[in-house]
PDB file of C-alpha atoms in Angstrom:
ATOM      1  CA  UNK A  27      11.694  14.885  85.462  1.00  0.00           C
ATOM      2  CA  UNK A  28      11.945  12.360  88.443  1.00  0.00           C
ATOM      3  CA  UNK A  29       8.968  11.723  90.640  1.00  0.00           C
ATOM      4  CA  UNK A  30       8.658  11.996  94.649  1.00  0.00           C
ATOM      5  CA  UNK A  31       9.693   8.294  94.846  1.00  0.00           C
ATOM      6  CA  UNK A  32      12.369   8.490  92.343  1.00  0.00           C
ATOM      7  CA  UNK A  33      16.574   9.596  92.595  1.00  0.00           C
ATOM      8  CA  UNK A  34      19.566   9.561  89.974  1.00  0.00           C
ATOM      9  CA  UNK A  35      23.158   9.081  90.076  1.00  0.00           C
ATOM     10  CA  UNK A  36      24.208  10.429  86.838  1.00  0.00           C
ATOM     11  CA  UNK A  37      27.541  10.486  85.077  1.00  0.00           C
ATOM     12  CA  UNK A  38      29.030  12.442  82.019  1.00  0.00           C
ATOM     13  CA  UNK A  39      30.336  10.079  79.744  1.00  0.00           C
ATOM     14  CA  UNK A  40      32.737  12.450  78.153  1.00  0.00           C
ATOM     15  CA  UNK A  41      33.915  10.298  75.179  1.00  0.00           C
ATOM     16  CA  UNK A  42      34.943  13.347  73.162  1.00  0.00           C
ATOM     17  CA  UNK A  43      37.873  14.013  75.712  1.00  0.00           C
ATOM     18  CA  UNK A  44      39.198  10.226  75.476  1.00  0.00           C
ATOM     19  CA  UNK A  45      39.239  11.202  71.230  1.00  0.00           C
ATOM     20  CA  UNK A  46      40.887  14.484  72.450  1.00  0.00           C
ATOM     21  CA  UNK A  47      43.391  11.862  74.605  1.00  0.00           C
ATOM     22  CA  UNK A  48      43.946  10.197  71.471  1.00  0.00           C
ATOM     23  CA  UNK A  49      44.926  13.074  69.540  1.00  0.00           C
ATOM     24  CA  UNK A  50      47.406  13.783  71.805  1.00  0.00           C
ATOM     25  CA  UNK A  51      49.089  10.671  72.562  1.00  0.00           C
ATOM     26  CA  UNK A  52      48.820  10.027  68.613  1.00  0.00           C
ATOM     27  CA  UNK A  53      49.003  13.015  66.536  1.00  0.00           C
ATOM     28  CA  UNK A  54      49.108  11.340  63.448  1.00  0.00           C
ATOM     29  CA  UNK A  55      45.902   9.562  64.120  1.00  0.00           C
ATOM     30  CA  UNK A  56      43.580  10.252  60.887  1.00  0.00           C
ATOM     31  CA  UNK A  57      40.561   7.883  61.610  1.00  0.00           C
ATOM     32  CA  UNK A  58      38.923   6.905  64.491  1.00  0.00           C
ATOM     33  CA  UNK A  59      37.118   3.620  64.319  1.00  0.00           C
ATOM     34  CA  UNK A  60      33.855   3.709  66.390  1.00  0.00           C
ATOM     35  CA  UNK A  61      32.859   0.127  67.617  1.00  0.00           C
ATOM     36  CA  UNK A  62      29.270   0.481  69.214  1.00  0.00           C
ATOM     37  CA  UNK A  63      27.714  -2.472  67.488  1.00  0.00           C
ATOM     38  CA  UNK A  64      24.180  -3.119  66.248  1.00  0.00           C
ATOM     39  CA  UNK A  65      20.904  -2.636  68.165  1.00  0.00           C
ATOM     40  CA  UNK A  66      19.051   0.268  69.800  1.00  0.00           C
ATOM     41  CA  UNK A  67      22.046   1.837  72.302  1.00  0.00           C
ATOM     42  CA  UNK A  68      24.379   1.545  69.323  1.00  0.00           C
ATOM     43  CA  UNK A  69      22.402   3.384  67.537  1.00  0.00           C
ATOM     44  CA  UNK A  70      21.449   5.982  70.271  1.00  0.00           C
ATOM     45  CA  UNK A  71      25.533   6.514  70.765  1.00  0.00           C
ATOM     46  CA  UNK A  72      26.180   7.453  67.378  1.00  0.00           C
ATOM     47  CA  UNK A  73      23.825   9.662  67.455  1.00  0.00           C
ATOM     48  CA  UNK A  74      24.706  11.514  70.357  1.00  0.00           C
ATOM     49  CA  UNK A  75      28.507  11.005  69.468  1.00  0.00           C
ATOM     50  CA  UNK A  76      28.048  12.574  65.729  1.00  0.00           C
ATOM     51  CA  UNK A  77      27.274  15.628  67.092  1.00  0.00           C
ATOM     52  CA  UNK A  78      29.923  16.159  69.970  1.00  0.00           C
ATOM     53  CA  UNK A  79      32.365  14.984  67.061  1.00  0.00           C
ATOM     54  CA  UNK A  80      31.942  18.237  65.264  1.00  0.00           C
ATOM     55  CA  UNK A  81      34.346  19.791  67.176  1.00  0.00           C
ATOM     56  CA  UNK A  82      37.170  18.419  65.509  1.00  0.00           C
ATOM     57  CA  UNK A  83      36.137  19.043  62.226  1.00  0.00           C
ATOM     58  CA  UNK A  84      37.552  17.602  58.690  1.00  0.00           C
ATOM     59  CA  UNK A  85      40.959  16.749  61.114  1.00  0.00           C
ATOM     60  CA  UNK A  86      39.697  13.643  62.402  1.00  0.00           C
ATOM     61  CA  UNK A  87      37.009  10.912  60.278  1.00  0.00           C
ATOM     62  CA  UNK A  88      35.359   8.793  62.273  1.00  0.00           C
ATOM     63  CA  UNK A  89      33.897   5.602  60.887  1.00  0.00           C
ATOM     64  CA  UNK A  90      31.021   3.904  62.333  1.00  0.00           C
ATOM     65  CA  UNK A  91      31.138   0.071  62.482  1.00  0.00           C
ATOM     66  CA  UNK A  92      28.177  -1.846  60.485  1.00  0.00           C
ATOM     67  CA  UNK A  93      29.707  -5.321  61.358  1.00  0.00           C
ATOM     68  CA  UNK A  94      26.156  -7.438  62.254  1.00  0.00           C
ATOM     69  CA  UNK A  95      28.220 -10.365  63.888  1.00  0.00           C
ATOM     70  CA  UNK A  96      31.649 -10.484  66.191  1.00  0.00           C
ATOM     71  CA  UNK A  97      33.349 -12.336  63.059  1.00  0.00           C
ATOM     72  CA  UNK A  98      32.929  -9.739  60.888  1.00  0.00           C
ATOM     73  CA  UNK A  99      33.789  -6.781  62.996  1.00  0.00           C
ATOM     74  CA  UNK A 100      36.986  -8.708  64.084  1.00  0.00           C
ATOM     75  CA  UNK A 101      37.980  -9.198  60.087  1.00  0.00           C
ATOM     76  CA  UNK A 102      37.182  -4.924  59.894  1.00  0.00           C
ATOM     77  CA  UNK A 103      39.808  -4.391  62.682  1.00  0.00           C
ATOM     78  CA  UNK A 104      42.527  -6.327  61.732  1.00  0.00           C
ATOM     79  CA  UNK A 105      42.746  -4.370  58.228  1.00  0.00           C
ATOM     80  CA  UNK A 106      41.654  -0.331  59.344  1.00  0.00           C
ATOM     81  CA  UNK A 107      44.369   1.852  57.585  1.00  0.00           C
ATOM     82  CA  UNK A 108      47.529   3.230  58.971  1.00  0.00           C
ATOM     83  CA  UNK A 109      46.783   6.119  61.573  1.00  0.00           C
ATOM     84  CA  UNK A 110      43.749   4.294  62.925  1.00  0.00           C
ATOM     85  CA  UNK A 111      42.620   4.333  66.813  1.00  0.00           C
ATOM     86  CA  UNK A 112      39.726   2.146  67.659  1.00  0.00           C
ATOM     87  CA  UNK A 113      37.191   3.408  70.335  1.00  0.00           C
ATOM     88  CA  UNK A 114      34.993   0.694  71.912  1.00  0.00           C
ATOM     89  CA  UNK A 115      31.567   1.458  73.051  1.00  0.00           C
ATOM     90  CA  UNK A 116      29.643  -1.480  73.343  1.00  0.00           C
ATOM     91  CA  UNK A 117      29.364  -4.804  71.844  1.00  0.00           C
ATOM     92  CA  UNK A 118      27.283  -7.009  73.865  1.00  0.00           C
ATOM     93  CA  UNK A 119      24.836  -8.785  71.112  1.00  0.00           C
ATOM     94  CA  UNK A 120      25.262  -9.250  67.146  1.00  0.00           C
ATOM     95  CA  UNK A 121      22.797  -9.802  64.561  1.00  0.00           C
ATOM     96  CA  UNK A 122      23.795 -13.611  64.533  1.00  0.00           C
ATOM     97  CA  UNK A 123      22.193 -14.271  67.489  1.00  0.00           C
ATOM     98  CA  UNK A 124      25.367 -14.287  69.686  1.00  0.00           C
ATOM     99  CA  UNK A 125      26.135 -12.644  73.257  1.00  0.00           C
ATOM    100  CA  UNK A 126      29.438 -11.648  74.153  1.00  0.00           C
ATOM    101  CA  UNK A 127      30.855 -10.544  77.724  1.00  0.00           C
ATOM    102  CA  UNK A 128      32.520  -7.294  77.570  1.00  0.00           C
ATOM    103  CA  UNK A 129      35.500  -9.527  78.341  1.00  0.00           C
ATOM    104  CA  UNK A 130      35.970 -11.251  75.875  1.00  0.00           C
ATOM    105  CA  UNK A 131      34.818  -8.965  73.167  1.00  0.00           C
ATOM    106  CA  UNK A 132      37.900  -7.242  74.235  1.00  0.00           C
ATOM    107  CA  UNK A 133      40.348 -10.193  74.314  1.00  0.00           C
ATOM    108  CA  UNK A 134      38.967 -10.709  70.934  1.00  0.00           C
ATOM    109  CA  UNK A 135      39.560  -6.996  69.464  1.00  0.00           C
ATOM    110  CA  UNK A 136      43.261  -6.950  71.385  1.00  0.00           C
ATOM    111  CA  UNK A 137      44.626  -9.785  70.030  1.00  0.00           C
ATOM    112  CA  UNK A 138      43.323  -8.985  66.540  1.00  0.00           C
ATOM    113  CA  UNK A 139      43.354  -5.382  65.381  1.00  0.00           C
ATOM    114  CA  UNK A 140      46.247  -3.571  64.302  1.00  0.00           C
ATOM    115  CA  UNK A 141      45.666  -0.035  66.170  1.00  0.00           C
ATOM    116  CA  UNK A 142      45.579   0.778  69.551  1.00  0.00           C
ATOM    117  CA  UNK A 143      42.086   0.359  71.530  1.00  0.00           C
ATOM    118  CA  UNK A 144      40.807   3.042  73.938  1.00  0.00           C
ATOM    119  CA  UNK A 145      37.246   3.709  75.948  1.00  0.00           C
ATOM    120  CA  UNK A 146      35.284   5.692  77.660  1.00  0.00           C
ATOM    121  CA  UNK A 147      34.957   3.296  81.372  1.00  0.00           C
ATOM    122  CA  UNK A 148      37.550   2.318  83.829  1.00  0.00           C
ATOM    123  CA  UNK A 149      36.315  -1.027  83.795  1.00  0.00           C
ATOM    124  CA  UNK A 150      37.710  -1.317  80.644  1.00  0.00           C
ATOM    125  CA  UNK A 151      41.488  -0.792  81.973  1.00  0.00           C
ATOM    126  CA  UNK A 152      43.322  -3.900  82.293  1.00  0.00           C
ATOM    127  CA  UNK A 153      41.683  -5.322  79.014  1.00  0.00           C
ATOM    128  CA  UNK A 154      43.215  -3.772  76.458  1.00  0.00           C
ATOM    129  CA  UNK A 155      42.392  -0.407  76.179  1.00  0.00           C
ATOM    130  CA  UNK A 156      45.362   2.174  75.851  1.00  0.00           C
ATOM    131  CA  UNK A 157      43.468   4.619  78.251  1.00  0.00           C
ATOM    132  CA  UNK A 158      42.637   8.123  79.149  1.00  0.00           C
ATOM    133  CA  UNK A 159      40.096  10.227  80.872  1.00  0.00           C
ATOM    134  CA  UNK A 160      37.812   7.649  81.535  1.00  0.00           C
ATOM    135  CA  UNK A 161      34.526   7.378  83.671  1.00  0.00           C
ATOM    136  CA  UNK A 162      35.719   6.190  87.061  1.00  0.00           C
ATOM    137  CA  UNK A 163      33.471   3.052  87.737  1.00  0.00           C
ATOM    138  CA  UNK A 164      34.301   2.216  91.282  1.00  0.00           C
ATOM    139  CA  UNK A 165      33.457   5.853  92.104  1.00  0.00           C
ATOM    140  CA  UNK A 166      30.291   5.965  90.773  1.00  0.00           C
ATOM    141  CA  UNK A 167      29.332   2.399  92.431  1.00  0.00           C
ATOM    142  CA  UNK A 168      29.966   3.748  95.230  1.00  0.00           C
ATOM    143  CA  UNK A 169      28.125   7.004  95.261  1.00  0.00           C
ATOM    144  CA  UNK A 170      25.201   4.622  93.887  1.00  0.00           C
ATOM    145  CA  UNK A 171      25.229   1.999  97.112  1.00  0.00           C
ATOM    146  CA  UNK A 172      25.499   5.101  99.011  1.00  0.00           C
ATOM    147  CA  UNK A 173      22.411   6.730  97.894  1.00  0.00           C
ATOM    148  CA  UNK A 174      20.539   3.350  98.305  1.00  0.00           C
ATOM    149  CA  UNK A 175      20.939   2.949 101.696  1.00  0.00           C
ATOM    150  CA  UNK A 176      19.881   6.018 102.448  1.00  0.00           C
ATOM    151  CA  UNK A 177      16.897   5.136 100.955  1.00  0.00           C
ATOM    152  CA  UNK A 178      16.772   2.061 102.730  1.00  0.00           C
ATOM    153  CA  UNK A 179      17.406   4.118 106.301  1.00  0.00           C
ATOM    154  CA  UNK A 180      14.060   6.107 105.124  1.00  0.00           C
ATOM    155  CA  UNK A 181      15.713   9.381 103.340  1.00  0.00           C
ATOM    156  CA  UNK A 182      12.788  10.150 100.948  1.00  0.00           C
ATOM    157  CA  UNK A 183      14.461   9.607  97.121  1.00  0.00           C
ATOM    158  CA  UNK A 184      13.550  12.987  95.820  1.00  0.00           C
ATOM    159  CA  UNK A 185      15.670  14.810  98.865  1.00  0.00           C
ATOM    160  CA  UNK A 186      18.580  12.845  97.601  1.00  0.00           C
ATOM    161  CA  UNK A 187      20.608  15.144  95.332  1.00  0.00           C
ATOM    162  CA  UNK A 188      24.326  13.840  94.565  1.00  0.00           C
ATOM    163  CA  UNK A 189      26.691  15.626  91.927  1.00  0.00           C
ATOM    164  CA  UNK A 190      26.825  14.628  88.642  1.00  0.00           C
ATOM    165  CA  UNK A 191      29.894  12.189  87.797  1.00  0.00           C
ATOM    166  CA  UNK A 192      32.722  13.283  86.013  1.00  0.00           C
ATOM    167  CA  UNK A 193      35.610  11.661  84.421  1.00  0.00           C
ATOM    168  CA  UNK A 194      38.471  11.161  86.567  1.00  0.00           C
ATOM    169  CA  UNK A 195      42.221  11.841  86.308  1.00  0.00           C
ATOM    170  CA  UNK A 196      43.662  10.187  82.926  1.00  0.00           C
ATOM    171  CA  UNK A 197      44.814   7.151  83.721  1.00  0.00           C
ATOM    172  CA  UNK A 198      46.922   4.427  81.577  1.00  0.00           C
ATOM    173  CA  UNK A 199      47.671   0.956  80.947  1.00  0.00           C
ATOM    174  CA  UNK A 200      51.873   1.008  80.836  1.00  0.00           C
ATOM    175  CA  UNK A 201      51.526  -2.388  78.631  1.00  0.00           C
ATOM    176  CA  UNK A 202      49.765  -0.722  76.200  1.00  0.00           C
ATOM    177  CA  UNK A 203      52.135   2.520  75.903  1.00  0.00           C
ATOM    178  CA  UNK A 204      55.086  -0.061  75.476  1.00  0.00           C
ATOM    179  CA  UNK A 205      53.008  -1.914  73.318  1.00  0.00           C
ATOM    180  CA  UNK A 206      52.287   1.362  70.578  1.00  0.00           C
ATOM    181  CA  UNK A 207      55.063   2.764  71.446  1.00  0.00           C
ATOM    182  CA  UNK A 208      53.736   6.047  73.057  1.00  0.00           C
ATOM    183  CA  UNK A 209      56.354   7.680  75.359  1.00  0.00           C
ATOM    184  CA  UNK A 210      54.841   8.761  79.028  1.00  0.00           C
ATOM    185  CA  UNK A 211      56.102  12.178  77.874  1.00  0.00           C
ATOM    186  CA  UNK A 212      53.012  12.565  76.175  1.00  0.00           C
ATOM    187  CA  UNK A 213      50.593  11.710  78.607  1.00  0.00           C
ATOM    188  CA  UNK A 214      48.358  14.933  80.050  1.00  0.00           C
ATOM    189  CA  UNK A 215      49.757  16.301  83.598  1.00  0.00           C
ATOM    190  CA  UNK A 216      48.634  14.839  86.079  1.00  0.00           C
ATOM    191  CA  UNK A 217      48.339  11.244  84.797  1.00  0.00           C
ATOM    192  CA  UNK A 218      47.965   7.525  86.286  1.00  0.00           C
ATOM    193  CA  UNK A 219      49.904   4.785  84.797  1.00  0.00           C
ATOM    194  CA  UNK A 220      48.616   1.582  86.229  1.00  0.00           C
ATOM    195  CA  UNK A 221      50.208  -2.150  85.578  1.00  0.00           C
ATOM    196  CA  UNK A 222      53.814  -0.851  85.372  1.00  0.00           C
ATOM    197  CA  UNK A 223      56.012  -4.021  85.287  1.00  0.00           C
ATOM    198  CA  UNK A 224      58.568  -3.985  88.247  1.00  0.00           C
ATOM    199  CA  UNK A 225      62.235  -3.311  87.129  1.00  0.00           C
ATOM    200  CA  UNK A 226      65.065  -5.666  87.102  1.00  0.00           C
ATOM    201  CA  UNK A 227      65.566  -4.509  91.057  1.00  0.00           C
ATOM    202  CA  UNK A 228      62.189  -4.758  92.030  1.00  0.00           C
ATOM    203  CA  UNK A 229      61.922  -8.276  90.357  1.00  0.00           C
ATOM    204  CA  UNK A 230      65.050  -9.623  91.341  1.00  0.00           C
ATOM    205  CA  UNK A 231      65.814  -7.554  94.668  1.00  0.00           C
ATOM    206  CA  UNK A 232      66.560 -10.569  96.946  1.00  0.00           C
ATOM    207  CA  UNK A 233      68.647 -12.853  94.488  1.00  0.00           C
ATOM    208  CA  UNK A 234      70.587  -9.922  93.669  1.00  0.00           C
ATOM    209  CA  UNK A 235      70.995  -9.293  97.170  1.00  0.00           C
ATOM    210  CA  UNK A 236      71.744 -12.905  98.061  1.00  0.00           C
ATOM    211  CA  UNK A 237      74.356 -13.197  95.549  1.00  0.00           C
ATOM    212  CA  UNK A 238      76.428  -9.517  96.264  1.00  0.00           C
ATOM    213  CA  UNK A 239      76.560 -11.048  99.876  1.00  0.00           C
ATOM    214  CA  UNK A 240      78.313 -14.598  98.535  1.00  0.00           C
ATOM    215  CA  UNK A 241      80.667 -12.557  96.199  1.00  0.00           C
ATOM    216  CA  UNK A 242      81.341 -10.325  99.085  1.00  0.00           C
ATOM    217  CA  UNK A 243      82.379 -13.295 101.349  1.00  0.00           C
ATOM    218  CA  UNK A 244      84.182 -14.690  98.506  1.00  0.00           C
ATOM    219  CA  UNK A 245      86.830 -11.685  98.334  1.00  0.00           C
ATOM    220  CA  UNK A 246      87.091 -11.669 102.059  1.00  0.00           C
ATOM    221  CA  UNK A 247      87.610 -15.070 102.226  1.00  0.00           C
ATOM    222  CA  UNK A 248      90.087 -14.869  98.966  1.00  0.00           C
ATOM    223  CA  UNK A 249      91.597 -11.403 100.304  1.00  0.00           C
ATOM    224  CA  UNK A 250      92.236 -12.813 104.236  1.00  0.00           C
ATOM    225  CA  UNK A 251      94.085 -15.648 102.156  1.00  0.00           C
ATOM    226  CA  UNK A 252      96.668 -13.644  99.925  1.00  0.00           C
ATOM    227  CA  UNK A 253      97.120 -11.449 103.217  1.00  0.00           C
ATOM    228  CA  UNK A 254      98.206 -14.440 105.487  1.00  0.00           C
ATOM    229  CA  UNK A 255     100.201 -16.304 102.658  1.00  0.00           C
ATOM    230  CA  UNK A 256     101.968 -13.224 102.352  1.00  0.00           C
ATOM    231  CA  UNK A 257     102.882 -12.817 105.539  1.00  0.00           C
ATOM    232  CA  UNK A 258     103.852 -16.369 105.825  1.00  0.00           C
ATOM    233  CA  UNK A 259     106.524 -16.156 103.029  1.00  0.00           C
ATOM    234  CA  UNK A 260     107.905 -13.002 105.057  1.00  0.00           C
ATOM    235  CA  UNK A 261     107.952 -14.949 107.999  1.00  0.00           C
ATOM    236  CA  UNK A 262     109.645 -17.771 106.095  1.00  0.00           C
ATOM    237  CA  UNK A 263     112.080 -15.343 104.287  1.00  0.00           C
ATOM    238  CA  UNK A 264     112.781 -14.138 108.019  1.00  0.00           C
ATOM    239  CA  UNK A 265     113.802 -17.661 109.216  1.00  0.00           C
ATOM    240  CA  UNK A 266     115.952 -18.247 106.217  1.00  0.00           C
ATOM    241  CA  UNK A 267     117.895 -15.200 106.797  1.00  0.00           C
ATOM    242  CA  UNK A 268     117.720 -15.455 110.624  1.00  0.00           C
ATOM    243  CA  UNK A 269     119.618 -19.180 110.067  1.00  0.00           C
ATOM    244  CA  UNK A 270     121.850 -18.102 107.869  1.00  0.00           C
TER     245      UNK A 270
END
């Protein structure tokens, strides 16, 4: 319960339908490697997560990551067994000592593993992660400023009632579908594909351009030339007979 001086902008993290994105894009997936590292909110997401997995059943297992450092849980990515999918949760600290930007924990895991990475936050698109229904981050900072200046303009916090956030539209990194090779065909209806490299036209749409034009005035150029050496030879055929 929230007291008179107190407001929430919650969100549904609904990391269950990004495994359930998974299972479609990959049907063959067998194991689902859960990276929420060590510490307290590691340990409160696999404990929330364990039971929304049940749904699934004996189809999918879902292994837990123990790694205590970023070296170690690096070495456990580059070797998970064929079928894999790796879901990221958080990784901000180790046991080591170390902290680690979201960032580059990424980098780290995308250069390294050998199965495609998804997660649960659209913040993470752009570093790696294959996609899905993710938690729409911009969205849900903006709700949040909204809400505080309203309690800045004097709106009493407890009046302030805003709908809980839910997972937008599923949306996709292209470089990582041509990267696993998963067709679009398989993404859910209704689906974003962001970072779609332009196509040879797009890329190349003015030199292309430029150089049709130059080959154009070439065959005018070459085709006014036949046309007035042919019509010199008749005129020169013409004289020939005309003098003789």
């Amino acid at each position: 319960p929230l007291a008179a001086n107190e407001t929430a902008v919650a969100a549904r993290n609904d990391i269950p339908g990004v495994v359930g994105d998974i299972l479609r894009l990959l049907p063959q997936t067998s194991t689902v490697f859960m990276l929420s590292g060590p510490g307290p909110l590691g340990t409160f997401w696999r404990r929330e997560l364990e039971r929304d997995f049940q749904r699934f059943g004996t189809n999918v297992t879902f292994i837990w990551s123990d790694e205590s450092s970023l070296a170690g849980m690096l070495r456990r990515v580059a070797t998970l067994p064929p079928n894999s999918a790796i879901f990221y949760v958080t990784f901000g600290t180790d046991d080591a000592g170390g902290a680690y930007s979201e960032e580059r924990v990424l980098a780290a895991i995308h250069s390294t593993a050998n199965a495609p990475l998804f997660g649960g936050q659209s913040t993470l698109l752009g570093h790696g992660i294959v996609g899905g229904s993710v938690l729409p981050i911009d969205q849900l900072g903006r709700t949040s400023a909204d809400v505080a200046l309203r309690i800045l303009k004097g709106e009493s916090p407890a009046s302030i009632k805003t709908p809980v956030q839910q997972p937008g539209p599923p949306v996709f990194d292209w470089r990582e579908l041509q990267r696993w090779g998963i067709s679009e065909r398989r993404l859910p209806p209704g689906s974003v594909v962001q970072f779609r490299e332009p196509g040879v036209w797009n890329r190349f749409k003015w030199v292309i351009i430029s150089g049709s034009l130059v080959v154009i005035a070439q065959a005018l150029l070459i085709g006014t030339l036949l046309i007035n050496r042919v019509k010199r030879q008749r005129a020169e055929q013409a004289l020939r007979q005309h003098r003789a």
